[in-house]
Amino acid sequence: MYCLLKFASLFLAVSVCHGWLFGDFVGKQKDLDEISLWPQPQKFQSSAVAFKLSPVRFQIVHAKESSAGPNCSLLENAFRRYFEYMFGDMKKHEKSRKKVFDSDLVELKVWVTSADPECDGYPSLQTDESYELSVDGPSAVLKAANVWGALRGLETFSQLVYEDDYGVNNINKTVISDFPRFAHRGILLDSSRHFLPLKVILANLEAMAMNKFNVFHWHIVDDQSFPYMSRTFPELSQKGAFHPFTHVYTPSDVKMVIEFARMRGIRVIPEFDTPGHTQSWGNGITNLLTPCFSGSKPSGTFGPVNPILNSSYEFMAQFFKEISAVFPDAYIHLGGDEVDFNCWKSNPDVGKFMEQQGFGTDYSKLESFYIQRLLDIVAATNKGYMVWQEVFDNGVKLKDDTVVEVWIGNKMEEELQNVTGAGFTTILSAPWYLDYISYGQDWQKYYKVEPLNFPGTDAQKKLVIGGEACLWGEYVDATNLTPRLWPRASAVAERLWSDKSVTDISNAYNRLVQHRCRMVKRGIPAEPLFVGHCRHEYKGL
Amino acid sequence: MYCLLKFASLFLAVSVCHGWLFGDFVGKQKDLDEISLWPQPQKFQSSAVAFKLSPVRFQIVHAKESSAGPNCSLLENAFRRYFEYMFGDMKKHEKSRKKVFDSDLVELKVWVTSADPECDGYPSLQTDESYELSVDGPSAVLKAANVWGALRGLETFSQLVYEDDYGVNNINKTVISDFPRFAHRGILLDSSRHFLPLKVILANLEAMAMNKFNVFHWHIVDDQSFPYMSRTFPELSQKGAFHPFTHVYTPSDVKMVIEFARMRGIRVIPEFDTPGHTQSWGNGITNLLTPCFSGSKPSGTFGPVNPILNSSYEFMAQFFKEISAVFPDAYIHLGGDEVDFNCWKSNPDVGKFMEQQGFGTDYSKLESFYIQRLLDIVAATNKGYMVWQEVFDNGVKLKDDTVVEVWIGNKMEEELQNVTGAGFTTILSAPWYLDYISYGQDWQKYYKVEPLNFPGTDAQKKLVIGGEACLWGEYVDATNLTPRLWPRASAVAERLWSDKSVTDISNAYNRLVQHRCRMVKRGIPAEPLFVGHCRHEYKGL
């Protein structure tokens, strides 16, 4: 029962025959049980007409018209990766490739349309991730402006493939036109509270790509440890890491993370949070932190970065010069959250400085003084910066392209209103602190968040460029991070990618159960949503 | 600075020189940072005198006086296991064994004192798990009545071994006399809500042994699936498992679990919960479950086991005859919790039966009627039984040796009072439902429970024979079970093994951090308690 369709244009498709399904699966779950796209594409049509994919014959190839070709290693790698996701260990036998059946889908042609496919580039905040996918025997076509959109489309294509009762891969006749609702869709991992071995980070980058996340916010250092190995200041990790050899990220480790992420269309934004959250910095750099006083004497403990010494700013200038060279992304996250004033208050030199500057007893002015100088230092490296909301709240003068991250749950809507009202772009993480675990299906809580649900003009709403799911590191390390993050973060992935109208929880549940099993099949130990089983259970321990 | 000691008897040791530490570490944590016994032994003395253990020379051997010898495969296996825990991959070189240094500990002699070492037996509720351990160069001696106490002592010995700054294994001069406070120390795993692959069960049996747990309460089937492959009724798993081949425990799987547990001194108590929690049984056995009615017609759904048909009891007799043969433990858990009366109420035949029996409208009488017959059936197989508290609450007549499991958190103390007041032995699981997760260090909540903290006579307190940490399966499977269980269950392990007085949380924290790292080093992905790191981090994903 093949269904013929004529399209005026591929993506202004009009359904003219019975059997097409549009966007929403509700009520038709049974019919297309196998199809479990996550996140839900913007425009989606599928029919019950199915084609078979043979590991012997099926290929992913560059379209003739594509600006990308075999020397585009990013795509070549992606072709292999998705072939393996779909067929696993099944071997290709070149010999029998000629024999093609009518019901076969024999190829996916990937057509990159821009003159520059960006094979060797990096994704950015401005990247166009849209793609168009048409599946119809004997060929499917994936069209995108650049490799980044092609990556998203490859993921979707692979999600359309399902096993029938014989274990044969099938795909239904489908047309998809897709693009993200928000440009910044991030995951924050924290490698300071616990060290995260490289392979844990890489596994989670893989899982991110399966969920169309495109930013790895790497909260790489903090009070507890400094695992980033700096070429300029090697003593930072030598004395600040949990262990100077086994618990550090070498320059080549960092490169590998960045390249592994790039291959999946993921930006790596490192966070070097100052002036608070810097205890571990103080181990390697003398005089960087403020000495705290007990009465008239130094207590032997230290507070935030010392904002009254020129040496602090000289250090930061050198340090961020290195960071801006090591990390290719246009943005660096500079932190700026939770600065504790007690140590500054105890220190008589800081007191004098406050007086000289006319700050009175308002230590937030001192904080702003530090941050302002830091921002100017980083701006001079030609990087943009992201900051936690306190920096904005304290009235620091920010560059126009600053991204303010709203993380405090209390009065979140008011903060979004204020930040966007002041004309700054913002991302939301307040509702998505995934380190706060609880019994049951908390993914639903994350899923129900509507990021634009705050009072503001259309112009203000446009300044919300995305959000982040944050898994802070107090209680996670290599033993439990991955199953705790997935599929809970998948709820955030769909909220940030799919249309605002995609809010049906029971439909989402059905798709997410299968998406979770797909991640498991691909080797990611994503935890179960609820009772049940996967066709292919987790094979690790 | 060797410290000479003369003992009147090995275990009536008197400290005659400086440097001995007794039981409690508090305030001396720094001195013996390396020693992190978990659970804390009953009597413990250690000095700063250290001996080195060389993988080339050190051996675990049978003492000459021991009733167990090289043909005791349980101990031979345990010797190898603990050698590997201590030395990992380090190879032994037979050649150089002769060269012994004064500061070496060259052997641990294991001395089983009973005429029957029980090498081929099974542990039981009556098993004596006590042991005495004396470490002093050049030999250590571990003395126990039987292999079960020897296993506990081997675990303790291996925990005494620590790496010095060179990575060399050291052990301090130590005397320990130890025994469990409670005889029943269990872990409940649920293989019905999610199927648990064999290797997940085995890994958790390993972790249980590291924590001196001695009962694996295997909640093997439930509403959601029936993975137990029955020889008598193969259709139970054929139609009741998530998948009849990939999601079942074959007879040889079950044997392997039992043997793997036995080798570690762990009893396997299977739970076949009836008459509720039996939806999956109904798939394979026609007429076993009560047909529910909607008005005057069967609704097509089914309720608990049908208590009014003789065929139900005939089935149970045959089924439990098999179970009693397959599982060697003296106890079977018969469940009996959470019976929903709605279906029985809807069924007109059940109504007639109630009338005939003079039960009025009290369906708990019908429940008791069923349970009473089931208990008699199981008693006829010469097995003892455990039941959930409802069975006792409903006034069912129980055998004297019945173990009643108290699981309802509300009025837990009252229930313990009532059950023991009626003369029944009881175990506590109410405060230890580890499936209820929350943010932060919830192990402390589990640790602070005092099982005997209820009003009752000494005789009543003696009837509390232990407890169980329960990890119900709604939200866990192979992807996340192990890190979610450990080290949270370790808190329960110490509560059930160590003396009542061992309650210092900060001391427990310090030891548990290290115990957790030890589990990680041994390959168990036990999650972190809080920020920090392990010397040997988890090598899996």
CSV table of C-alpha atoms in Angstrom, one decimal, chain A residues 29 40 57 85 101 112 132 193 201 285 355 360 369 384-385 465 504 538:
chain,number,residue,atom,x,y,z
A,29,GLN,CA,0.8,5.8,19.3
A,40,GLN,CA,10.3,16.2,18.6
A,57,ARG,CA,23.4,-2.3,0.9
A,85,TYR,CA,24.2,3.2,15.8
A,101,PHE,CA,14.7,-4.7,-3.7
A,112,VAL,CA,25.2,20.6,2.4
A,132,GLU,CA,15.3,19.1,6.0
A,193,ARG,CA,33.9,18.7,43.3
A,201,ILE,CA,33.1,13.5,29.7
A,285,ILE,CA,49.4,31.1,43.3
A,355,GLU,CA,37.6,53.8,52.0
A,360,GLY,CA,31.7,52.8,52.2
A,369,PHE,CA,35.1,46.7,40.9
A,384,GLY,CA,32.7,37.3,24.7
A,385,TYR,CA,31.7,36.3,28.2
A,465,ILE,CA,18.6,32.4,23.8
A,504,ASP,CA,1.9,16.5,26.1
A,538,TYR,CA,22.5,-2.3,29.2
